[in-house]
């Protein structure tokens, strides 16, 4: 049997000339989440992203055998 978890991370856009500022600033937090779930036996199985207004939502889908 598998157990599933979804982690949602939210990042807000800011006025800047750097179009990749969200990708650059989110790397550390995303890596920390990946490490945290891996320590608990989960593996990343899928990702998704969407935006609404000035916010970007990143979804990380994890699973593990129980």
Short mmCIF file of C-alpha atoms in Angstrom, two decimals:
data_model
loop_
_atom_site.label_atom_id
_atom_site.label_comp_id
_atom_site.label_asym_id
_atom_site.label_seq_id
_atom_site.Cartn_x
_atom_site.Cartn_y
_atom_site.Cartn_z
CA UNK A 1 0.00 0.00 0.00
CA UNK A 2 1.23 3.52 -0.74
CA UNK A 3 0.92 6.72 1.23
CA UNK A 4 0.78 10.03 -0.64
CA UNK A 5 1.58 13.61 0.37
CA UNK A 6 1.21 16.89 -1.49
CA UNK A 7 3.32 19.92 -0.64
CA UNK A 8 2.28 23.34 -1.94
CA UNK A 9 4.80 26.16 -2.13
CA UNK A 10 3.70 29.72 -2.94
CA UNK A 11 5.97 32.39 -4.39
CA UNK A 12 5.02 35.97 -5.18
CA UNK A 13 6.29 37.92 -8.13
CA UNK A 14 8.02 41.22 -7.61
CA UNK A 15 8.97 44.07 -9.88
CA UNK A 16 12.37 43.23 -11.33
CA UNK A 17 14.12 42.95 -14.66
CA UNK A 18 15.11 39.36 -13.82
CA UNK A 19 12.39 37.17 -15.34
CA UNK A 20 13.81 34.11 -13.53
CA UNK A 21 13.77 35.58 -10.02
CA UNK A 22 11.19 33.10 -8.70
CA UNK A 23 13.13 30.10 -10.03
CA UNK A 24 16.36 31.40 -8.51
CA UNK A 25 14.90 32.29 -5.13
CA UNK A 26 12.87 29.08 -4.73
CA UNK A 27 15.65 26.53 -5.35
CA UNK A 28 16.84 26.38 -1.75
CA UNK A 29 13.37 25.96 -0.25
CA UNK A 30 12.38 23.30 -2.80
CA UNK A 31 15.60 21.38 -2.15
CA UNK A 32 14.93 21.53 1.60
CA UNK A 33 11.44 20.08 1.07
CA UNK A 34 12.85 17.30 -1.13
CA UNK A 35 15.45 16.44 1.52
CA UNK A 36 12.86 16.53 4.32
CA UNK A 37 10.51 14.13 2.56
CA UNK A 38 13.36 11.84 1.43
CA UNK A 39 14.48 11.47 5.07
CA UNK A 40 10.97 10.25 5.87
CA UNK A 41 11.02 7.63 3.11
CA UNK A 42 9.08 9.55 0.45
CA UNK A 43 10.06 9.96 -3.15
CA UNK A 44 9.02 12.72 -5.52
CA UNK A 45 6.69 11.30 -8.17
CA UNK A 46 5.32 14.40 -9.88
CA UNK A 47 5.29 18.19 -9.90
CA UNK A 48 2.95 20.85 -11.19
CA UNK A 49 2.78 24.64 -11.16
CA UNK A 50 0.12 27.25 -11.71
CA UNK A 51 -0.17 30.98 -11.26
CA UNK A 52 -2.88 33.28 -10.11
CA UNK A 53 -2.34 37.01 -10.11
CA UNK A 54 1.12 37.75 -8.73
CA UNK A 55 1.51 34.32 -7.09
CA UNK A 56 3.04 31.12 -8.42
CA UNK A 57 1.96 27.85 -6.84
CA UNK A 58 4.31 24.88 -7.02
CA UNK A 59 2.94 21.45 -6.13
CA UNK A 60 5.22 18.57 -5.16
CA UNK A 61 3.66 15.09 -5.09
CA UNK A 62 5.33 12.44 -2.93
CA UNK A 63 4.68 8.77 -2.24
CA UNK A 64 6.12 6.00 -0.08
CA UNK A 65 5.42 2.35 0.59
CA UNK A 66 3.83 1.63 3.94
#
